[in-house]
Amino acid sequence: MFKDIKQYLEQNGIKETITIGSIVDGDGVGLFSTNGLEPTFYFDDTTIEHIGLQIIVRNESYSKGEETINSIFTLLNKLEGYKPQQSPFSIGKDEKGRSEFSVNYIVMKEGVK
């Protein structure tokens, strides 16, 4: 799932380095697995997983970081099954003074039978 998200963002104009499970020491985007919700089980043995996704954007420029997180927010909201938990927000600055932003999603995905 995370590889697909990375590819989708890259193909749709996100130019920063995108990593999974980490973030580069510089301007970049990190995709992280977070706490989701319990799966939904149906009588036909279908399972819908509710996977937690956190996106963190880091940038030396506050305005560029904010622009990037808002672009990601707009792109992911076009996808079926992506439910934002809030609007993008600033999480402050890292130890090197770079601005960081975050947004969290619950991603609904059909589980393994």
PDB file of N, CA and C in Angstrom:
ATOM      1  N   MET A   1       0.816  -1.191   0.000  1.00  0.00           N
ATOM      2  CA  MET A   1       0.000   0.000   0.000  1.00  0.00           C
ATOM      3  C   MET A   1       0.867   1.265   0.000  1.00  0.00           C
ATOM      4  N   PHE A   2       1.905   1.294   0.842  1.00  0.00           N
ATOM      5  CA  PHE A   2       2.729   2.491   0.947  1.00  0.00           C
ATOM      6  C   PHE A   2       3.504   2.761  -0.340  1.00  0.00           C
ATOM      7  N   LYS A   3       3.945   1.702  -1.019  1.00  0.00           N
ATOM      8  CA  LYS A   3       4.630   1.885  -2.300  1.00  0.00           C
ATOM      9  C   LYS A   3       3.684   2.504  -3.322  1.00  0.00           C
ATOM     10  N   ASP A   4       2.418   2.080  -3.303  1.00  0.00           N
ATOM     11  CA  ASP A   4       1.422   2.633  -4.223  1.00  0.00           C
ATOM     12  C   ASP A   4       1.165   4.112  -3.934  1.00  0.00           C
ATOM     13  N   ILE A   5       1.090   4.469  -2.662  1.00  0.00           N
ATOM     14  CA  ILE A   5       0.876   5.873  -2.288  1.00  0.00           C
ATOM     15  C   ILE A   5       2.060   6.710  -2.747  1.00  0.00           C
ATOM     16  N   LYS A   6       3.268   6.230  -2.494  1.00  0.00           N
ATOM     17  CA  LYS A   6       4.488   6.940  -2.909  1.00  0.00           C
ATOM     18  C   LYS A   6       4.471   7.179  -4.413  1.00  0.00           C
ATOM     19  N   GLN A   7       4.180   6.131  -5.173  1.00  0.00           N
ATOM     20  CA  GLN A   7       4.155   6.238  -6.630  1.00  0.00           C
ATOM     21  C   GLN A   7       3.077   7.224  -7.092  1.00  0.00           C
ATOM     22  N   TYR A   8       1.901   7.159  -6.497  1.00  0.00           N
ATOM     23  CA  TYR A   8       0.804   8.066  -6.853  1.00  0.00           C
ATOM     24  C   TYR A   8       1.209   9.518  -6.617  1.00  0.00           C
ATOM     25  N   LEU A   9       1.818   9.801  -5.476  1.00  0.00           N
ATOM     26  CA  LEU A   9       2.227  11.174  -5.172  1.00  0.00           C
ATOM     27  C   LEU A   9       3.300  11.652  -6.149  1.00  0.00           C
ATOM     28  N   GLU A  10       4.274  10.796  -6.441  1.00  0.00           N
ATOM     29  CA  GLU A  10       5.337  11.162  -7.385  1.00  0.00           C
ATOM     30  C   GLU A  10       4.776  11.423  -8.776  1.00  0.00           C
ATOM     31  N   GLN A  11       3.834  10.597  -9.210  1.00  0.00           N
ATOM     32  CA  GLN A  11       3.251  10.751 -10.546  1.00  0.00           C
ATOM     33  C   GLN A  11       2.336  11.965 -10.644  1.00  0.00           C
ATOM     34  N   ASN A  12       1.950  12.513  -9.501  1.00  0.00           N
ATOM     35  CA  ASN A  12       1.028  13.644  -9.500  1.00  0.00           C
ATOM     36  C   ASN A  12       1.659  14.926  -8.983  1.00  0.00           C
ATOM     37  N   GLY A  13       2.972  15.049  -9.162  1.00  0.00           N
ATOM     38  CA  GLY A  13       3.621  16.335  -8.978  1.00  0.00           C
ATOM     39  C   GLY A  13       4.322  16.597  -7.659  1.00  0.00           C
ATOM     40  N   ILE A  14       4.376  15.625  -6.753  1.00  0.00           N
ATOM     41  CA  ILE A  14       5.113  15.839  -5.506  1.00  0.00           C
ATOM     42  C   ILE A  14       6.588  15.561  -5.810  1.00  0.00           C
ATOM     43  N   LYS A  15       7.409  16.596  -5.783  1.00  0.00           N
ATOM     44  CA  LYS A  15       8.803  16.508  -6.227  1.00  0.00           C
ATOM     45  C   LYS A  15       9.784  16.187  -5.104  1.00  0.00           C
ATOM     46  N   GLU A  16       9.396  16.396  -3.842  1.00  0.00           N
ATOM     47  CA  GLU A  16      10.293  16.119  -2.734  1.00  0.00           C
ATOM     48  C   GLU A  16      10.577  14.620  -2.658  1.00  0.00           C
ATOM     49  N   THR A  17      11.680  14.263  -2.049  1.00  0.00           N
ATOM     50  CA  THR A  17      12.009  12.857  -1.835  1.00  0.00           C
ATOM     51  C   THR A  17      10.976  12.252  -0.894  1.00  0.00           C
ATOM     52  N   ILE A  18      10.353  11.152  -1.318  1.00  0.00           N
ATOM     53  CA  ILE A  18       9.334  10.474  -0.506  1.00  0.00           C
ATOM     54  C   ILE A  18       9.920   9.156  -0.021  1.00  0.00           C
ATOM     55  N   THR A  19       9.881   8.953   1.297  1.00  0.00           N
ATOM     56  CA  THR A  19      10.390   7.721   1.882  1.00  0.00           C
ATOM     57  C   THR A  19       9.293   7.050   2.704  1.00  0.00           C
ATOM     58  N   ILE A  20       9.452   5.762   2.925  1.00  0.00           N
ATOM     59  CA  ILE A  20       8.481   4.971   3.682  1.00  0.00           C
ATOM     60  C   ILE A  20       9.117   4.561   5.007  1.00  0.00           C
ATOM     61  N   GLY A  21       8.484   4.962   6.101  1.00  0.00           N
ATOM     62  CA  GLY A  21       8.972   4.595   7.424  1.00  0.00           C
ATOM     63  C   GLY A  21      10.084   5.468   7.959  1.00  0.00           C
ATOM     64  N   SER A  22      10.445   6.498   7.222  1.00  0.00           N
ATOM     65  CA  SER A  22      11.486   7.433   7.652  1.00  0.00           C
ATOM     66  C   SER A  22      11.313   8.717   6.849  1.00  0.00           C
ATOM     67  N   ILE A  23      12.146   9.704   7.165  1.00  0.00           N
ATOM     68  CA  ILE A  23      12.145  10.939   6.383  1.00  0.00           C
ATOM     69  C   ILE A  23      13.603  11.353   6.195  1.00  0.00           C
ATOM     70  N   VAL A  24      13.944  11.833   5.013  1.00  0.00           N
ATOM     71  CA  VAL A  24      15.327  12.201   4.713  1.00  0.00           C
ATOM     72  C   VAL A  24      15.764  13.366   5.598  1.00  0.00           C
ATOM     73  N   ASP A  25      17.076  13.495   5.780  1.00  0.00           N
ATOM     74  CA  ASP A  25      17.627  14.614   6.546  1.00  0.00           C
ATOM     75  C   ASP A  25      17.737  15.814   5.609  1.00  0.00           C
ATOM     76  N   GLY A  26      16.615  16.420   5.360  1.00  0.00           N
ATOM     77  CA  GLY A  26      16.508  17.539   4.437  1.00  0.00           C
ATOM     78  C   GLY A  26      15.048  17.702   4.082  1.00  0.00           C
ATOM     79  N   ASP A  27      14.786  18.411   2.999  1.00  0.00           N
ATOM     80  CA  ASP A  27      13.400  18.575   2.562  1.00  0.00           C
ATOM     81  C   ASP A  27      12.882  17.228   2.062  1.00  0.00           C
ATOM     82  N   GLY A  28      11.721  16.814   2.557  1.00  0.00           N
ATOM     83  CA  GLY A  28      11.200  15.528   2.134  1.00  0.00           C
ATOM     84  C   GLY A  28       9.840  15.217   2.714  1.00  0.00           C
ATOM     85  N   VAL A  29       9.339  14.053   2.317  1.00  0.00           N
ATOM     86  CA  VAL A  29       8.035  13.556   2.748  1.00  0.00           C
ATOM     87  C   VAL A  29       8.242  12.150   3.297  1.00  0.00           C
ATOM     88  N   GLY A  30       7.672  11.885   4.468  1.00  0.00           N
ATOM     89  CA  GLY A  30       7.727  10.553   5.056  1.00  0.00           C
ATOM     90  C   GLY A  30       6.338   9.959   5.174  1.00  0.00           C
ATOM     91  N   LEU A  31       6.203   8.697   4.810  1.00  0.00           N
ATOM     92  CA  LEU A  31       4.946   7.958   4.954  1.00  0.00           C
ATOM     93  C   LEU A  31       5.129   6.953   6.086  1.00  0.00           C
ATOM     94  N   PHE A  32       4.258   7.010   7.091  1.00  0.00           N
ATOM     95  CA  PHE A  32       4.411   6.180   8.281  1.00  0.00           C
ATOM     96  C   PHE A  32       3.134   5.407   8.582  1.00  0.00           C
ATOM     97  N   SER A  33       3.311   4.169   9.006  1.00  0.00           N
ATOM     98  CA  SER A  33       2.198   3.352   9.476  1.00  0.00           C
ATOM     99  C   SER A  33       1.882   3.774  10.906  1.00  0.00           C
ATOM    100  N   THR A  34       0.606   4.020  11.182  1.00  0.00           N
ATOM    101  CA  THR A  34       0.181   4.407  12.525  1.00  0.00           C
ATOM    102  C   THR A  34      -1.007   3.554  12.945  1.00  0.00           C
ATOM    103  N   ASN A  35      -1.465   3.802  14.146  1.00  0.00           N
ATOM    104  CA  ASN A  35      -2.608   3.084  14.691  1.00  0.00           C
ATOM    105  C   ASN A  35      -3.831   3.283  13.798  1.00  0.00           C
ATOM    106  N   GLY A  36      -4.440   2.198  13.394  1.00  0.00           N
ATOM    107  CA  GLY A  36      -5.663   2.265  12.601  1.00  0.00           C
ATOM    108  C   GLY A  36      -6.869   1.962  13.469  1.00  0.00           C
ATOM    109  N   LEU A  37      -7.881   1.407  12.858  1.00  0.00           N
ATOM    110  CA  LEU A  37      -9.096   1.006  13.564  1.00  0.00           C
ATOM    111  C   LEU A  37      -9.303  -0.490  13.364  1.00  0.00           C
ATOM    112  N   GLU A  38     -10.231  -1.050  14.131  1.00  0.00           N
ATOM    113  CA  GLU A  38     -10.489  -2.486  14.008  1.00  0.00           C
ATOM    114  C   GLU A  38     -11.049  -2.795  12.619  1.00  0.00           C
ATOM    115  N   PRO A  39     -10.734  -3.989  12.102  1.00  0.00           N
ATOM    116  CA  PRO A  39     -11.272  -4.366  10.800  1.00  0.00           C
ATOM    117  C   PRO A  39     -12.776  -4.607  10.883  1.00  0.00           C
ATOM    118  N   THR A  40     -13.421  -4.531   9.730  1.00  0.00           N
ATOM    119  CA  THR A  40     -14.841  -4.844   9.625  1.00  0.00           C
ATOM    120  C   THR A  40     -14.960  -6.195   8.934  1.00  0.00           C
ATOM    121  N   PHE A  41     -15.697  -7.112   9.562  1.00  0.00           N
ATOM    122  CA  PHE A  41     -15.883  -8.457   9.013  1.00  0.00           C
ATOM    123  C   PHE A  41     -17.305  -8.584   8.482  1.00  0.00           C
ATOM    124  N   TYR A  42     -17.442  -9.141   7.279  1.00  0.00           N
ATOM    125  CA  TYR A  42     -18.746  -9.325   6.659  1.00  0.00           C
ATOM    126  C   TYR A  42     -19.063 -10.813   6.556  1.00  0.00           C
ATOM    127  N   PHE A  43     -20.342 -11.133   6.404  1.00  0.00           N
ATOM    128  CA  PHE A  43     -20.791 -12.524   6.355  1.00  0.00           C
ATOM    129  C   PHE A  43     -20.250 -13.293   5.154  1.00  0.00           C
ATOM    130  N   ASP A  44     -19.863 -12.594   4.095  1.00  0.00           N
ATOM    131  CA  ASP A  44     -19.324 -13.281   2.914  1.00  0.00           C
ATOM    132  C   ASP A  44     -17.808 -13.497   3.016  1.00  0.00           C
ATOM    133  N   ASP A  45     -17.266 -13.383   4.233  1.00  0.00           N
ATOM    134  CA  ASP A  45     -15.836 -13.543   4.519  1.00  0.00           C
ATOM    135  C   ASP A  45     -14.974 -12.401   3.991  1.00  0.00           C
ATOM    136  N   THR A  46     -15.595 -11.317   3.592  1.00  0.00           N
ATOM    137  CA  THR A  46     -14.846 -10.132   3.206  1.00  0.00           C
ATOM    138  C   THR A  46     -14.438  -9.382   4.472  1.00  0.00           C
ATOM    139  N   THR A  47     -13.234  -8.884   4.472  1.00  0.00           N
ATOM    140  CA  THR A  47     -12.735  -8.070   5.579  1.00  0.00           C
ATOM    141  C   THR A  47     -12.273  -6.732   5.021  1.00  0.00           C
ATOM    142  N   ILE A  48     -12.663  -5.657   5.673  1.00  0.00           N
ATOM    143  CA  ILE A  48     -12.159  -4.335   5.317  1.00  0.00           C
ATOM    144  C   ILE A  48     -11.233  -3.886   6.444  1.00  0.00           C
ATOM    145  N   GLU A  49      -9.970  -3.680   6.103  1.00  0.00           N
ATOM    146  CA  GLU A  49      -9.005  -3.180   7.073  1.00  0.00           C
ATOM    147  C   GLU A  49      -9.069  -1.656   7.096  1.00  0.00           C
ATOM    148  N   HIS A  50      -8.788  -1.075   8.245  1.00  0.00           N
ATOM    149  CA  HIS A  50      -8.751   0.380   8.424  1.00  0.00           C
ATOM    150  C   HIS A  50      -7.345   0.726   8.913  1.00  0.00           C
ATOM    151  N   ILE A  51      -6.473   1.011   7.969  1.00  0.00           N
ATOM    152  CA  ILE A  51      -5.041   1.164   8.227  1.00  0.00           C
ATOM    153  C   ILE A  51      -4.717   2.627   8.519  1.00  0.00           C
ATOM    154  N   GLY A  52      -3.901   2.856   9.541  1.00  0.00           N
ATOM    155  CA  GLY A  52      -3.476   4.213   9.878  1.00  0.00           C
ATOM    156  C   GLY A  52      -2.302   4.647   9.020  1.00  0.00           C
ATOM    157  N   LEU A  53      -2.363   5.879   8.534  1.00  0.00           N
ATOM    158  CA  LEU A  53      -1.308   6.466   7.709  1.00  0.00           C
ATOM    159  C   LEU A  53      -1.026   7.869   8.216  1.00  0.00           C
ATOM    160  N   GLN A  54       0.234   8.148   8.524  1.00  0.00           N
ATOM    161  CA  GLN A  54       0.646   9.511   8.856  1.00  0.00           C
ATOM    162  C   GLN A  54       1.618   9.975   7.789  1.00  0.00           C
ATOM    163  N   ILE A  55       1.419  11.204   7.333  1.00  0.00           N
ATOM    164  CA  ILE A  55       2.319  11.816   6.363  1.00  0.00           C
ATOM    165  C   ILE A  55       2.972  13.001   7.051  1.00  0.00           C
ATOM    166  N   ILE A  56       4.298  13.042   7.000  1.00  0.00           N
ATOM    167  CA  ILE A  56       5.046  14.171   7.556  1.00  0.00           C
ATOM    168  C   ILE A  56       5.837  14.809   6.425  1.00  0.00           C
ATOM    169  N   VAL A  57       5.725  16.128   6.319  1.00  0.00           N
ATOM    170  CA  VAL A  57       6.486  16.902   5.344  1.00  0.00           C
ATOM    171  C   VAL A  57       7.465  17.775   6.117  1.00  0.00           C
ATOM    172  N   ARG A  58       8.714  17.772   5.686  1.00  0.00           N
ATOM    173  CA  ARG A  58       9.741  18.632   6.287  1.00  0.00           C
ATOM    174  C   ARG A  58      10.299  19.523   5.187  1.00  0.00           C
ATOM    175  N   ASN A  59      10.467  20.825   5.517  1.00  0.00           N
ATOM    176  CA  ASN A  59      11.029  21.747   4.542  1.00  0.00           C
ATOM    177  C   ASN A  59      11.669  22.926   5.259  1.00  0.00           C
ATOM    178  N   GLU A  60      12.769  23.423   4.713  1.00  0.00           N
ATOM    179  CA  GLU A  60      13.417  24.609   5.287  1.00  0.00           C
ATOM    180  C   GLU A  60      12.506  25.820   5.198  1.00  0.00           C
ATOM    181  N   SER A  61      11.650  25.853   4.188  1.00  0.00           N
ATOM    182  CA  SER A  61      10.708  26.956   3.993  1.00  0.00           C
ATOM    183  C   SER A  61       9.339  26.575   4.551  1.00  0.00           C
ATOM    184  N   TYR A  62       8.834  27.385   5.479  1.00  0.00           N
ATOM    185  CA  TYR A  62       7.513  27.126   6.049  1.00  0.00           C
ATOM    186  C   TYR A  62       6.461  27.099   4.940  1.00  0.00           C
ATOM    187  N   SER A  63       6.490  28.098   4.058  1.00  0.00           N
ATOM    188  CA  SER A  63       5.452  28.195   3.025  1.00  0.00           C
ATOM    189  C   SER A  63       5.528  27.038   2.031  1.00  0.00           C
ATOM    190  N   LYS A  64       6.736  26.584   1.689  1.00  0.00           N
ATOM    191  CA  LYS A  64       6.876  25.453   0.760  1.00  0.00           C
ATOM    192  C   LYS A  64       6.400  24.156   1.420  1.00  0.00           C
ATOM    193  N   GLY A  65       6.729  23.970   2.700  1.00  0.00           N
ATOM    194  CA  GLY A  65       6.259  22.787   3.417  1.00  0.00           C
ATOM    195  C   GLY A  65       4.745  22.756   3.513  1.00  0.00           C
ATOM    196  N   GLU A  66       4.164  23.915   3.808  1.00  0.00           N
ATOM    197  CA  GLU A  66       2.704  24.014   3.900  1.00  0.00           C
ATOM    198  C   GLU A  66       2.061  23.738   2.542  1.00  0.00           C
ATOM    199  N   GLU A  67       2.658  24.261   1.490  1.00  0.00           N
ATOM    200  CA  GLU A  67       2.147  24.021   0.133  1.00  0.00           C
ATOM    201  C   GLU A  67       2.197  22.529  -0.212  1.00  0.00           C
ATOM    202  N   THR A  68       3.290  21.875   0.156  1.00  0.00           N
ATOM    203  CA  THR A  68       3.447  20.452  -0.147  1.00  0.00           C
ATOM    204  C   THR A  68       2.425  19.605   0.598  1.00  0.00           C
ATOM    205  N   ILE A  69       2.243  19.832   1.908  1.00  0.00           N
ATOM    206  CA  ILE A  69       1.289  19.022   2.675  1.00  0.00           C
ATOM    207  C   ILE A  69      -0.133  19.257   2.167  1.00  0.00           C
ATOM    208  N   ASN A  70      -0.439  20.491   1.778  1.00  0.00           N
ATOM    209  CA  ASN A  70      -1.781  20.766   1.247  1.00  0.00           C
ATOM    210  C   ASN A  70      -1.990  20.114  -0.120  1.00  0.00           C
ATOM    211  N   SER A  71      -0.946  20.041  -0.938  1.00  0.00           N
ATOM    212  CA  SER A  71      -1.046  19.348  -2.229  1.00  0.00           C
ATOM    213  C   SER A  71      -1.279  17.853  -2.021  1.00  0.00           C
ATOM    214  N   ILE A  72      -0.560  17.268  -1.069  1.00  0.00           N
ATOM    215  CA  ILE A  72      -0.743  15.845  -0.752  1.00  0.00           C
ATOM    216  C   ILE A  72      -2.159  15.604  -0.249  1.00  0.00           C
ATOM    217  N   PHE A  73      -2.639  16.475   0.616  1.00  0.00           N
ATOM    218  CA  PHE A  73      -3.997  16.382   1.165  1.00  0.00           C
ATOM    219  C   PHE A  73      -5.027  16.388   0.033  1.00  0.00           C
ATOM    220  N   THR A  74      -4.871  17.298  -0.909  1.00  0.00           N
ATOM    221  CA  THR A  74      -5.787  17.392  -2.047  1.00  0.00           C
ATOM    222  C   THR A  74      -5.738  16.122  -2.895  1.00  0.00           C
ATOM    223  N   LEU A  75      -4.540  15.614  -3.157  1.00  0.00           N
ATOM    224  CA  LEU A  75      -4.398  14.410  -3.976  1.00  0.00           C
ATOM    225  C   LEU A  75      -5.017  13.188  -3.312  1.00  0.00           C
ATOM    226  N   LEU A  76      -4.721  12.970  -2.033  1.00  0.00           N
ATOM    227  CA  LEU A  76      -5.232  11.771  -1.363  1.00  0.00           C
ATOM    228  C   LEU A  76      -6.739  11.817  -1.168  1.00  0.00           C
ATOM    229  N   ASN A  77      -7.288  13.014  -1.019  1.00  0.00           N
ATOM    230  CA  ASN A  77      -8.739  13.131  -0.838  1.00  0.00           C
ATOM    231  C   ASN A  77      -9.513  12.774  -2.102  1.00  0.00           C
ATOM    232  N   LYS A  78      -8.828  12.656  -3.228  1.00  0.00           N
ATOM    233  CA  LYS A  78      -9.469  12.238  -4.476  1.00  0.00           C
ATOM    234  C   LYS A  78      -9.605  10.716  -4.564  1.00  0.00           C
ATOM    235  N   LEU A  79      -8.904  10.007  -3.690  1.00  0.00           N
ATOM    236  CA  LEU A  79      -8.883   8.547  -3.751  1.00  0.00           C
ATOM    237  C   LEU A  79      -9.994   7.944  -2.904  1.00  0.00           C
ATOM    238  N   GLU A  80     -10.608   6.897  -3.427  1.00  0.00           N
ATOM    239  CA  GLU A  80     -11.644   6.188  -2.680  1.00  0.00           C
ATOM    240  C   GLU A  80     -11.014   5.449  -1.503  1.00  0.00           C
ATOM    241  N   GLY A  81     -11.636   5.551  -0.346  1.00  0.00           N
ATOM    242  CA  GLY A  81     -11.177   4.819   0.824  1.00  0.00           C
ATOM    243  C   GLY A  81     -10.166   5.547   1.688  1.00  0.00           C
ATOM    244  N   TYR A  82      -9.829   6.776   1.343  1.00  0.00           N
ATOM    245  CA  TYR A  82      -8.884   7.567   2.134  1.00  0.00           C
ATOM    246  C   TYR A  82      -9.663   8.594   2.940  1.00  0.00           C
ATOM    247  N   LYS A  83      -9.688   8.413   4.257  1.00  0.00           N
ATOM    248  CA  LYS A  83     -10.469   9.285   5.135  1.00  0.00           C
ATOM    249  C   LYS A  83      -9.521  10.094   6.021  1.00  0.00           C
ATOM    250  N   PRO A  84      -9.417  11.410   5.760  1.00  0.00           N
ATOM    251  CA  PRO A  84      -8.534  12.224   6.601  1.00  0.00           C
ATOM    252  C   PRO A  84      -9.082  12.319   8.020  1.00  0.00           C
ATOM    253  N   GLN A  85      -8.171  12.314   8.988  1.00  0.00           N
ATOM    254  CA  GLN A  85      -8.568  12.429  10.387  1.00  0.00           C
ATOM    255  C   GLN A  85      -8.627  13.882  10.842  1.00  0.00           C
ATOM    256  N   GLN A  86      -8.023  14.768  10.062  1.00  0.00           N
ATOM    257  CA  GLN A  86      -8.057  16.205  10.306  1.00  0.00           C
ATOM    258  C   GLN A  86      -7.430  16.882   9.092  1.00  0.00           C
ATOM    259  N   SER A  87      -7.483  18.188   9.076  1.00  0.00           N
ATOM    260  CA  SER A  87      -6.785  18.943   8.037  1.00  0.00           C
ATOM    261  C   SER A  87      -5.293  18.957   8.355  1.00  0.00           C
ATOM    262  N   PRO A  88      -4.444  19.223   7.349  1.00  0.00           N
ATOM    263  CA  PRO A  88      -3.005  19.312   7.611  1.00  0.00           C
ATOM    264  C   PRO A  88      -2.705  20.379   8.670  1.00  0.00           C
ATOM    265  N   PHE A  89      -1.646  20.134   9.450  1.00  0.00           N
ATOM    266  CA  PHE A  89      -1.291  21.073  10.517  1.00  0.00           C
ATOM    267  C   PHE A  89       0.223  21.088  10.722  1.00  0.00           C
ATOM    268  N   SER A  90       0.711  22.179  11.290  1.00  0.00           N
ATOM    269  CA  SER A  90       2.125  22.301  11.621  1.00  0.00           C
ATOM    270  C   SER A  90       2.408  21.521  12.895  1.00  0.00           C
ATOM    271  N   ILE A  91       3.510  20.773  12.899  1.00  0.00           N
ATOM    272  CA  ILE A  91       3.933  20.101  14.128  1.00  0.00           C
ATOM    273  C   ILE A  91       5.203  20.753  14.676  1.00  0.00           C
ATOM    274  N   GLY A  92       5.498  21.956  14.187  1.00  0.00           N
ATOM    275  CA  GLY A  92       6.636  22.713  14.709  1.00  0.00           C
ATOM    276  C   GLY A  92       7.868  22.576  13.836  1.00  0.00           C
ATOM    277  N   LYS A  93       9.011  22.737  14.485  1.00  0.00           N
ATOM    278  CA  LYS A  93      10.293  22.670  13.782  1.00  0.00           C
ATOM    279  C   LYS A  93      11.122  21.518  14.333  1.00  0.00           C
ATOM    280  N   ASP A  94      11.958  20.949  13.466  1.00  0.00           N
ATOM    281  CA  ASP A  94      12.850  19.891  13.933  1.00  0.00           C
ATOM    282  C   ASP A  94      14.070  20.515  14.604  1.00  0.00           C
ATOM    283  N   GLU A  95      15.025  19.681  15.011  1.00  0.00           N
ATOM    284  CA  GLU A  95      16.203  20.160  15.745  1.00  0.00           C
ATOM    285  C   GLU A  95      17.100  21.069  14.912  1.00  0.00           C
ATOM    286  N   LYS A  96      16.909  21.070  13.593  1.00  0.00           N
ATOM    287  CA  LYS A  96      17.697  21.933  12.711  1.00  0.00           C
ATOM    288  C   LYS A  96      16.904  23.151  12.247  1.00  0.00           C
ATOM    289  N   GLY A  97      15.727  23.364  12.829  1.00  0.00           N
ATOM    290  CA  GLY A  97      14.934  24.550  12.522  1.00  0.00           C
ATOM    291  C   GLY A  97      14.075  24.455  11.277  1.00  0.00           C
ATOM    292  N   ARG A  98      13.942  23.251  10.717  1.00  0.00           N
ATOM    293  CA  ARG A  98      13.113  23.090   9.518  1.00  0.00           C
ATOM    294  C   ARG A  98      11.660  22.888   9.930  1.00  0.00           C
ATOM    295  N   SER A  99      10.752  23.454   9.161  1.00  0.00           N
ATOM    296  CA  SER A  99       9.319  23.347   9.453  1.00  0.00           C
ATOM    297  C   SER A  99       8.814  21.953   9.106  1.00  0.00           C
ATOM    298  N   GLU A 100       7.922  21.437   9.959  1.00  0.00           N
ATOM    299  CA  GLU A 100       7.324  20.126   9.722  1.00  0.00           C
ATOM    300  C   GLU A 100       5.807  20.228   9.802  1.00  0.00           C
ATOM    301  N   PHE A 101       5.162  19.465   8.931  1.00  0.00           N
ATOM    302  CA  PHE A 101       3.705  19.438   8.846  1.00  0.00           C
ATOM    303  C   PHE A 101       3.258  17.986   8.812  1.00  0.00           C
ATOM    304  N   SER A 102       2.014  17.750   9.218  1.00  0.00           N
ATOM    305  CA  SER A 102       1.505  16.384   9.238  1.00  0.00           C
ATOM    306  C   SER A 102       0.029  16.351   8.874  1.00  0.00           C
ATOM    307  N   VAL A 103      -0.399  15.194   8.412  1.00  0.00           N
ATOM    308  CA  VAL A 103      -1.810  14.882   8.236  1.00  0.00           C
ATOM    309  C   VAL A 103      -1.941  13.370   8.418  1.00  0.00           C
ATOM    310  N   ASN A 104      -3.040  12.952   9.001  1.00  0.00           N
ATOM    311  CA  ASN A 104      -3.278  11.543   9.301  1.00  0.00           C
ATOM    312  C   ASN A 104      -4.527  11.054   8.574  1.00  0.00           C
ATOM    313  N   TYR A 105      -4.454   9.807   8.120  1.00  0.00           N
ATOM    314  CA  TYR A 105      -5.566   9.188   7.396  1.00  0.00           C
ATOM    315  C   TYR A 105      -5.882   7.825   7.984  1.00  0.00           C
ATOM    316  N   ILE A 106      -7.119   7.408   7.796  1.00  0.00           N
ATOM    317  CA  ILE A 106      -7.501   6.010   7.905  1.00  0.00           C
ATOM    318  C   ILE A 106      -7.761   5.560   6.468  1.00  0.00           C
ATOM    319  N   VAL A 107      -7.050   4.525   6.050  1.00  0.00           N
ATOM    320  CA  VAL A 107      -7.172   4.011   4.689  1.00  0.00           C
ATOM    321  C   VAL A 107      -7.935   2.692   4.759  1.00  0.00           C
ATOM    322  N   MET A 108      -9.062   2.645   4.048  1.00  0.00           N
ATOM    323  CA  MET A 108      -9.880   1.435   4.022  1.00  0.00           C
ATOM    324  C   MET A 108      -9.443   0.563   2.848  1.00  0.00           C
ATOM    325  N   LYS A 109      -9.129  -0.690   3.164  1.00  0.00           N
ATOM    326  CA  LYS A 109      -8.580  -1.598   2.164  1.00  0.00           C
ATOM    327  C   LYS A 109      -9.146  -2.988   2.407  1.00  0.00           C
ATOM    328  N   GLU A 110      -9.491  -3.668   1.327  1.00  0.00           N
ATOM    329  CA  GLU A 110      -9.993  -5.033   1.479  1.00  0.00           C
ATOM    330  C   GLU A 110      -8.875  -5.923   1.991  1.00  0.00           C
ATOM    331  N   GLY A 111      -9.181  -6.685   3.025  1.00  0.00           N
ATOM    332  CA  GLY A 111      -8.188  -7.550   3.654  1.00  0.00           C
ATOM    333  C   GLY A 111      -8.077  -8.895   2.977  1.00  0.00           C
ATOM    334  N   VAL A 112      -7.146  -9.669   3.449  1.00  0.00           N
ATOM    335  CA  VAL A 112      -6.914 -11.015   2.931  1.00  0.00           C
ATOM    336  C   VAL A 112      -7.976 -11.950   3.481  1.00  0.00           C
ATOM    337  N   LYS A 113      -8.527 -12.797   2.622  1.00  0.00           N
ATOM    338  CA  LYS A 113      -9.553 -13.764   3.061  1.00  0.00           C
ATOM    339  C   LYS A 113      -8.908 -14.963   3.699  1.00  0.00           C
TER     340      LYS A 113
END
